[in-house]
Each structure stands twice: as structure tokens, then as C-alpha cells.
CSV table of C-alpha atoms and ligand atoms in Angstrom, one decimal:
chain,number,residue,atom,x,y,z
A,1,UNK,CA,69.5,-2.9,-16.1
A,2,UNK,CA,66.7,-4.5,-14.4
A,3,UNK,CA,66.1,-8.1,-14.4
A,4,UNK,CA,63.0,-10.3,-13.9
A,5,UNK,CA,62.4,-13.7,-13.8
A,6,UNK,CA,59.7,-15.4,-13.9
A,7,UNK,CA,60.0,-18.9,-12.1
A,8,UNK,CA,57.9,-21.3,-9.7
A,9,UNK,CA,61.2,-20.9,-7.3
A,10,UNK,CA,61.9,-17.3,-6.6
A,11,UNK,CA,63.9,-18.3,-3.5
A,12,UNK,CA,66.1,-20.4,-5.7
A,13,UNK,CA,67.2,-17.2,-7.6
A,14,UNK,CA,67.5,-14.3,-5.4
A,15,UNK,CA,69.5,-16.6,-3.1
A,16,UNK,CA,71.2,-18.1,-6.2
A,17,UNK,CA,72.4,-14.0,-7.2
A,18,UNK,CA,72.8,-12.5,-4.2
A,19,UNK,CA,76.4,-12.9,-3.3
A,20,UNK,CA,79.9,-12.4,-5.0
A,21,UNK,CA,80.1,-9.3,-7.5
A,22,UNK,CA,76.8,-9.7,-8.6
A,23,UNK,CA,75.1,-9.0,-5.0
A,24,UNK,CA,77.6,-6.3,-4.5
A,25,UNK,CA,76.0,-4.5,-8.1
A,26,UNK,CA,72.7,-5.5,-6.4
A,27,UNK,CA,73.6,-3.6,-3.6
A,28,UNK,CA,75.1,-0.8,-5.0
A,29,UNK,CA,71.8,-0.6,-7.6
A,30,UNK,CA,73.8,-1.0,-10.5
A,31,UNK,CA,71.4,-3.7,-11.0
A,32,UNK,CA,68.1,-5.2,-9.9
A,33,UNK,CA,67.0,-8.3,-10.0
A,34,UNK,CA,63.1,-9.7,-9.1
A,35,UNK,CA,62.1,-12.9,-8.7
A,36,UNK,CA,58.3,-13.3,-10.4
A,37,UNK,CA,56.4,-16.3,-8.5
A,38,UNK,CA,54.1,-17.7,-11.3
A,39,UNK,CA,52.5,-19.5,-8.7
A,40,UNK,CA,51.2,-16.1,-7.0
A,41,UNK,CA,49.1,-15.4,-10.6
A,42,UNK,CA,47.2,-18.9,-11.0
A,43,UNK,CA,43.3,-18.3,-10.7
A,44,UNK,CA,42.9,-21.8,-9.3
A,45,UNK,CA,42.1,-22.1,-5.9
A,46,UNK,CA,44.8,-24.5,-4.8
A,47,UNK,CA,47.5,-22.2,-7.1
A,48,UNK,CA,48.2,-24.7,-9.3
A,49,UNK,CA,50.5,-24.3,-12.4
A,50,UNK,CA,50.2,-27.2,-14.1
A,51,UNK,CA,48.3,-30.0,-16.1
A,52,UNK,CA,48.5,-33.1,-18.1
A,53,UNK,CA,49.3,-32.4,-21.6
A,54,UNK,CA,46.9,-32.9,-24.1
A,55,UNK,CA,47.0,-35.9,-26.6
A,56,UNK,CA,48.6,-37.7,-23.7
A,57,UNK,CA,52.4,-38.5,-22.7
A,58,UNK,CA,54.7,-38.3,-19.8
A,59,UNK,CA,54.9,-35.4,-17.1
A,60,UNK,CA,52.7,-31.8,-16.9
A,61,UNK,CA,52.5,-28.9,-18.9
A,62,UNK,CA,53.0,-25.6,-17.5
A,63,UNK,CA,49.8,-23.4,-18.1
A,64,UNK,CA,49.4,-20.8,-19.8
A,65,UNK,CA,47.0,-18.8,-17.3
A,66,UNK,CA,49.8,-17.9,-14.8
A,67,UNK,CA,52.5,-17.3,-16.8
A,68,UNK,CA,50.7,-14.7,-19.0
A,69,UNK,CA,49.5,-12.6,-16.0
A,70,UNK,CA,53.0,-12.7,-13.9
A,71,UNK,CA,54.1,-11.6,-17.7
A,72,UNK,CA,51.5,-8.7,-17.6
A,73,UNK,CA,52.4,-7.8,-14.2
A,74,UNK,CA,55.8,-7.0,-15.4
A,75,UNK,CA,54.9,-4.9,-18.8
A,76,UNK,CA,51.9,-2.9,-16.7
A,77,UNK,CA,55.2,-2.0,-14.1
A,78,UNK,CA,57.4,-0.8,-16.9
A,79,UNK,CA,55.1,0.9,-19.6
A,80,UNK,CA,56.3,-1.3,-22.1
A,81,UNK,CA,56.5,-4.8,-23.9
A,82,UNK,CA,59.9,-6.2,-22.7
A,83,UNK,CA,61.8,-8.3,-24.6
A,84,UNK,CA,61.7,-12.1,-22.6
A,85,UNK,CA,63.8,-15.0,-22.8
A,86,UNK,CA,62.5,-18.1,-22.7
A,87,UNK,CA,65.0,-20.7,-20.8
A,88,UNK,CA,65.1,-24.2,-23.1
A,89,UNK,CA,67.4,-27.1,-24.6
A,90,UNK,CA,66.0,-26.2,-28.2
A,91,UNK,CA,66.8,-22.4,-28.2
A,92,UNK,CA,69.6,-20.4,-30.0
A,93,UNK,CA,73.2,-21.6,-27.8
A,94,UNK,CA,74.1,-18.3,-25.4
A,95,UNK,CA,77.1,-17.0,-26.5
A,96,UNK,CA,79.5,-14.1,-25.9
A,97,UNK,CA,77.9,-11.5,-28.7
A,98,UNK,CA,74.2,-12.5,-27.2
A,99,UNK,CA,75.1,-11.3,-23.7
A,100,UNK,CA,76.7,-8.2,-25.1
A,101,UNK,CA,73.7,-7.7,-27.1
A,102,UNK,CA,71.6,-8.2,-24.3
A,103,UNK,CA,73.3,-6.0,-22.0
A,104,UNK,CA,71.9,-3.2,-24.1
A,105,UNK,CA,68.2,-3.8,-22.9
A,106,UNK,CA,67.4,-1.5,-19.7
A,107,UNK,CA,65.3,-4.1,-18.9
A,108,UNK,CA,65.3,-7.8,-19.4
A,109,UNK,CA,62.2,-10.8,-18.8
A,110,UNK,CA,63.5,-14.5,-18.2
A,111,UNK,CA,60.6,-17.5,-18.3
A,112,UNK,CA,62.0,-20.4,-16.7
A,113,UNK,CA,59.9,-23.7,-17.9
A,114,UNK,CA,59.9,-26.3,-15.5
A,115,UNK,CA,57.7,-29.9,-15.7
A,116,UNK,CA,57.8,-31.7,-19.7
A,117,UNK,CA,57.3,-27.9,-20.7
A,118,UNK,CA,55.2,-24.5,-20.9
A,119,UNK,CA,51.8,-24.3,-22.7
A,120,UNK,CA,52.8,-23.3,-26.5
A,121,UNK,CA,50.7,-20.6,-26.5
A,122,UNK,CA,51.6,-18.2,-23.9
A,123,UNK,CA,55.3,-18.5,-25.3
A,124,UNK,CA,54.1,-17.5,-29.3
A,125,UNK,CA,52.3,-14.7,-27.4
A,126,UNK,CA,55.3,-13.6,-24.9
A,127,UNK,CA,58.7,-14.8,-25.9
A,128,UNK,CA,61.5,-13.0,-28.4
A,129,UNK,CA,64.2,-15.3,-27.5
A,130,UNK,CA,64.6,-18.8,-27.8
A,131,UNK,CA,68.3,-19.5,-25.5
A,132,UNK,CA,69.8,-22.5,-24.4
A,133,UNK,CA,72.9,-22.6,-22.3
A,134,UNK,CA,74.3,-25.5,-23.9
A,135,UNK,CA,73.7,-28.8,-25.1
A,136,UNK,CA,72.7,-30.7,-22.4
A,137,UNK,CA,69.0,-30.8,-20.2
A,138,UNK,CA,68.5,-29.3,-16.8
A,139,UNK,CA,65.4,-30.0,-15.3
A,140,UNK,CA,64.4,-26.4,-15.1
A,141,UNK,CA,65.5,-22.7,-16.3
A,142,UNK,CA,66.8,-21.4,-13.6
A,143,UNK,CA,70.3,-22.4,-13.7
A,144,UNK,CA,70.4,-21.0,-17.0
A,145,UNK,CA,68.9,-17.6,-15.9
A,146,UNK,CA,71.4,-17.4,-13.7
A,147,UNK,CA,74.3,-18.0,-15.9
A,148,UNK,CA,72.7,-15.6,-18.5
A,149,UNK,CA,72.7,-12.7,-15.7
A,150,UNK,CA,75.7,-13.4,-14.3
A,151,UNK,CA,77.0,-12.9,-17.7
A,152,UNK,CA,74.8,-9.8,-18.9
A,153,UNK,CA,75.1,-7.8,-15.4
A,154,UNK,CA,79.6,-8.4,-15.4
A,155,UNK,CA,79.1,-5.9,-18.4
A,156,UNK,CA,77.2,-3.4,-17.7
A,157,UNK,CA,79.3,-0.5,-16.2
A,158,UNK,CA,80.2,-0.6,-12.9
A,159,UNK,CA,79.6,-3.7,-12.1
A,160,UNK,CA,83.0,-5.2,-12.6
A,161,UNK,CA,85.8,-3.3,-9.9
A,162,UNK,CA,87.6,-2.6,-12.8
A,163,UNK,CA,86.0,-1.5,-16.6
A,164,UNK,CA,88.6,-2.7,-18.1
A,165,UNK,CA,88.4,-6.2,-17.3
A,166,UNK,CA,84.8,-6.8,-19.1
A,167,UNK,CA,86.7,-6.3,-22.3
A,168,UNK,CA,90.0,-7.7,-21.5
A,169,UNK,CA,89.6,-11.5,-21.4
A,170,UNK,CA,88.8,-14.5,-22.6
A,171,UNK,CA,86.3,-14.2,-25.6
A,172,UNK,CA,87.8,-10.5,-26.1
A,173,UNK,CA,87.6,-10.8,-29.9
A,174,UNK,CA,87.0,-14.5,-30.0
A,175,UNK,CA,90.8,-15.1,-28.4
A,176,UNK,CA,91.1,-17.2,-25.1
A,177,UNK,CA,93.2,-15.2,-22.3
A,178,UNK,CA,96.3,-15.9,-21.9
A,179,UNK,CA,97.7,-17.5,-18.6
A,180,UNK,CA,98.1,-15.2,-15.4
A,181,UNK,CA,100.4,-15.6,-12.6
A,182,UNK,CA,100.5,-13.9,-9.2
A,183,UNK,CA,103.7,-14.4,-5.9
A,184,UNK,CA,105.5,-16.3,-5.2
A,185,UNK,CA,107.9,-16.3,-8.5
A,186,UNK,CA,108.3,-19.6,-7.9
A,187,UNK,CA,105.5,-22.6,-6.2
A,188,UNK,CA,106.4,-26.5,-6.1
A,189,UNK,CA,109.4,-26.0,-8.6
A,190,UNK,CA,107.1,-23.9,-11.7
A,191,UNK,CA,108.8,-20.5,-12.0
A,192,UNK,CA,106.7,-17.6,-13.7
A,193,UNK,CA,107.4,-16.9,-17.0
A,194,UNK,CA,110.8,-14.7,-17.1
A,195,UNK,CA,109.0,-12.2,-19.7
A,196,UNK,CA,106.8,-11.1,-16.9
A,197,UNK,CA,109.4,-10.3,-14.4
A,198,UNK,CA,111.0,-8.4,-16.9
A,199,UNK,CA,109.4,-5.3,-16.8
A,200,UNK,CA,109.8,-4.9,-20.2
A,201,UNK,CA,106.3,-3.3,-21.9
A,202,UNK,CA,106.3,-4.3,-25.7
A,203,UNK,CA,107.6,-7.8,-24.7
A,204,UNK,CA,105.0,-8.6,-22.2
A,205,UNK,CA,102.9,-8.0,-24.3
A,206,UNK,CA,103.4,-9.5,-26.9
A,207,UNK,CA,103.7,-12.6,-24.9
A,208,UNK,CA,100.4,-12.2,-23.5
A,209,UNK,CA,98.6,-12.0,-27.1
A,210,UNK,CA,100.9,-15.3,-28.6
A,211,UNK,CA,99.5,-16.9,-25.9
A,212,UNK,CA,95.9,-16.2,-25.9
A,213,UNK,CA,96.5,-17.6,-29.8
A,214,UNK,CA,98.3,-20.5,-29.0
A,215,UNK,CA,96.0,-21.0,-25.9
A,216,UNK,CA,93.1,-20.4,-28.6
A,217,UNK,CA,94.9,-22.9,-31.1
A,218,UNK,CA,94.9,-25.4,-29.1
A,219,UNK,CA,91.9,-25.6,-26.7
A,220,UNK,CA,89.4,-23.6,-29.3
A,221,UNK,CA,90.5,-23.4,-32.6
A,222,UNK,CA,86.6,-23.5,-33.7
A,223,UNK,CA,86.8,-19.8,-32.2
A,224,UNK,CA,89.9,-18.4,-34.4
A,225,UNK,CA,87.2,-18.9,-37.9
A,226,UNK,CA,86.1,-15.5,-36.0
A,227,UNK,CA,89.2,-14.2,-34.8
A,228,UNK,CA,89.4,-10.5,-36.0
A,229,UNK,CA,92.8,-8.8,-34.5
A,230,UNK,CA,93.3,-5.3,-34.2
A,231,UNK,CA,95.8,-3.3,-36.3
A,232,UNK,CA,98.0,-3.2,-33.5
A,233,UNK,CA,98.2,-6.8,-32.3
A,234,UNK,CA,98.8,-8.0,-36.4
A,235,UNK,CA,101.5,-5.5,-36.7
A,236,UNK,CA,102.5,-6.5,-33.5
A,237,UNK,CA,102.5,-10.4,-34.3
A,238,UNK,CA,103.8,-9.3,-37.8
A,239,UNK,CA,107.1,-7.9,-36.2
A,240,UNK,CA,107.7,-11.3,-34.1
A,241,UNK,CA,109.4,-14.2,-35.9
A,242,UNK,CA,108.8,-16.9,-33.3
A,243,UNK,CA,104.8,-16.1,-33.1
A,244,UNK,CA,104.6,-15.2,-36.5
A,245,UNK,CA,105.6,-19.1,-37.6
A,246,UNK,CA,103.2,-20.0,-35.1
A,247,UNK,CA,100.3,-18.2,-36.1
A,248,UNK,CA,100.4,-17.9,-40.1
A,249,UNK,CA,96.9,-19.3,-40.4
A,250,UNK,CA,95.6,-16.3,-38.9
A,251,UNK,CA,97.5,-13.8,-39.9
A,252,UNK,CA,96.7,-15.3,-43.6
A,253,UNK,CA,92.9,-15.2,-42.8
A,254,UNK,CA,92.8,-11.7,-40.9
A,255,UNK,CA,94.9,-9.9,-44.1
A,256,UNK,CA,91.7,-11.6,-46.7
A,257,UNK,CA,89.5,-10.0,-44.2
B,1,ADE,N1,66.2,-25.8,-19.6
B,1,ADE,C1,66.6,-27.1,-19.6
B,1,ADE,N2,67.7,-27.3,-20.2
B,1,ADE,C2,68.2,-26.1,-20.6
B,1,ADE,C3,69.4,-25.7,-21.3
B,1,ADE,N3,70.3,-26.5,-21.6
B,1,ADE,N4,69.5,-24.4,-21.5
B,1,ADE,C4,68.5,-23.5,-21.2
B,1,ADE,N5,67.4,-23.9,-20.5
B,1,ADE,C5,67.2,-25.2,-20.2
């Protein structure tokens, strides 16, 4: 996958990237990552970006100009028109299945805004998706870049140490994971969880999916309206008394499904 982002603060980015797994898969070339300065692209002489917004109010557009021709420098280097994010409070909320759909693009444009916001036009003519990383205003999109690459490069193979793990965790299936524990068996009087110690396959794991549900239940239960278990885990949770009690509501909704 390569990544590009478009942004007045390139620095901000690569620098933002470059360590932990994601500057190892950087490294390695499992990924790439460019920063785009819009600023390099303006045709005025000072390189200016901005201006005030027409009809009048607070703050500075970004222009168009620039961001259209950092835009074209990027389609003339891949043959193609790449599908580009555009970073803003008002776009669709970034979740899960978007980075997993995402992570299926071999290459990806981000258009961080900056200022009271980007010249409408050059987004109608460049932009496929809306995102926002949440409710909540930064002043700028490249925070949210990065969070939306951190979370599209962790699944492309390779990237992760271990290919499991990608799958195997928290929004696996719309369940929360369950709690983890690592030595000493016991720290400040809380012991690990006996079932754990036990060595005992079937039981562990069972364990590990009542918790993710109960874990679910309790901090996310907006999540379990799109909880779809596997065969195994509801014959699994079927055979189980204890959980079973527990977790009737979804058992109830995944058997109408
Ligand atoms: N730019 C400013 N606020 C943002 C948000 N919440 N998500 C994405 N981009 C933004």
C-alpha cells in the first residue's frame, strides 16, 4: 500500500509515522508513506495557500489552485485516479469495516484541510471520501491521517509481527477483547485468572470469548446490535450454562440471524 498525504505540514507526518511498528513496515517497504507539501504547488509568488472566504466571515479558505496540482502530481505518478480522503468533522465516522475496506486500495490520497476550510470546488472535483475520526474538531487533518494509517497499514500483511493478531482483537466481529494478563501470577494482591494457569484448551477459551461479551455488554453494548458469532463460539457458548445465562440476548439475536 502506498500512502500520500497531502498537507501544508509534511514534517508533521513523516515524523508523526515514522516510529513504532509502523516505521518498521516503512522500513521493511511493506508500506510507503509521502508527505505532499501543498505549499510546493501554489503559482503565487510568495507560495501562499490561502484567502479570505468569499461572502465574508471568520478565518481563510484553503485554495483550490494548490491543492488540485499536488493532487495531479500524485495521479500523473501512479497512472491512475486514486481514490482520496478528505480529512473533516462533517464526514462519514472511521470505523473498523472502513479501514478494512480501505486497506484493499494499493494506493491511498489523504487531503488534510487546515484554516476555516478547503475551496469547495477542488474537493467536488478530487475527493471520494468524506471521514471524520470522531465527533469532536481538530484544528487540522493530520491527526486524523495519521490515525486512519495507523489503522489501514496494522492490516495489511506483514505489517503486524504476528498475522494473526490483525484479526484477533478487539472489534474482531464487533466483540471487545477480552482482558490479557502476562508474569508475575500475582502483582499488589490481583492473582491471574485461575482458568489461564490451567492449561486447559476448551476452558480458556471459552473464558476468553464470555469475556470479550461481557466486556462488550458492558462498555459497548451499541456494538453487540452487530455482533455475528461464528458457528463455533455459539455452540461453544450454547454448551456453557454460566455464559449462556449471561448472554441470552445474543444468542436470541444471532439464531434470528
Ligand atoms: N479535521 C478537523 N476535525 C476533524 C475530525 N474530527 N475528523 C477528521 N478530520 C478533522
Amino acid at each position: 500500500m502506498k500512502f500520500y498525504v497531502m498537507t501544508l505540514f509534511p514534517q508533521m507526518i513523516m515524523e508523526g509515522l515514522n516510529t513504532s511498528m509502523i516505521g518498521r513496515a516503512l522500513e521493511s517497504e511493506k508500506i510507503s508513506l509521502e508527505a505532499v507539501d501543498i505549499r510546493q504547488f501554489s503559482e503565487n509568488k510568495h507560495k501562499k495557500v490561502d484567502d479570505y472566504p468569499y461572502g465574508g466571515g471568520p478565518g481563510m479558505v484553503m485554495q483550490a489552485q494548490p491543492i488540485y496540482e499536488a493532487y495531479s502530481s500524485i495521479k500523473n505518478k501512479i497512472g491512475k485516479k486514486p481514490r482520496v480522503v478528505y480529512l473533516t468533522p462533517w464526514g462519514n465516522v472511521f470505523r473498523q469495516e472502513m479501514a478494512e475496506d480501505f486497506a484493499k486500495e494499493e494506493e491511498l490520497v489523504f487531503l488534510c484541510g487546515h484554516y476555516e476550510g478547503v475551496d469547495e470546488r477542488v474537493l467536488e472535483e478530487i475527493v471520494t471520501d468524506y471521514v471524520s475520526i470522531g465527533d469532536y474538531v481538530l484544528t487540522g487533518g493530520e491527526l486524523a491521517s495519521m490515525v486512519m494509517i495507523d489503522s489501514i497499514a496494522r492490516l495489511i500483511p506483514g505489517v503486524l509481527n504476528n498475522d494473526d493478531s490483525a484479526t484477533y482483537e478487539s472489534f474482531h466481529h464487533n466483540l471487545l477483547e477480552h482482558p490479557q494478563y502476562s508474569r508475575p501470577k500475582e502483582w499488589r494482591g490481583r492473582e491471574v485468572p485461575e482458568v489461564l494457569l490451567s492449561g486447559h484448551h476448551q476452558k480458556i477459551e471459552d473464558w476468553k470469548l464470555e469475556q470479550s461479551l461481557l466486556r462488550t455488554m458492558e462498555y459497548r453494548p451499541d456494538l453487540l446490535e452487530n455482533c455475528l458469532l461464528t458457528d463455533k463460539e455459539r455452540d461453544r457458548l450454547n454448551k456453557n450454562q454460566n455464559i449462556k445465562k449471561k448472554c441470552r440476548k445474543i444468542l436470541a439475536k444471532n439464531d434470528e440471524m
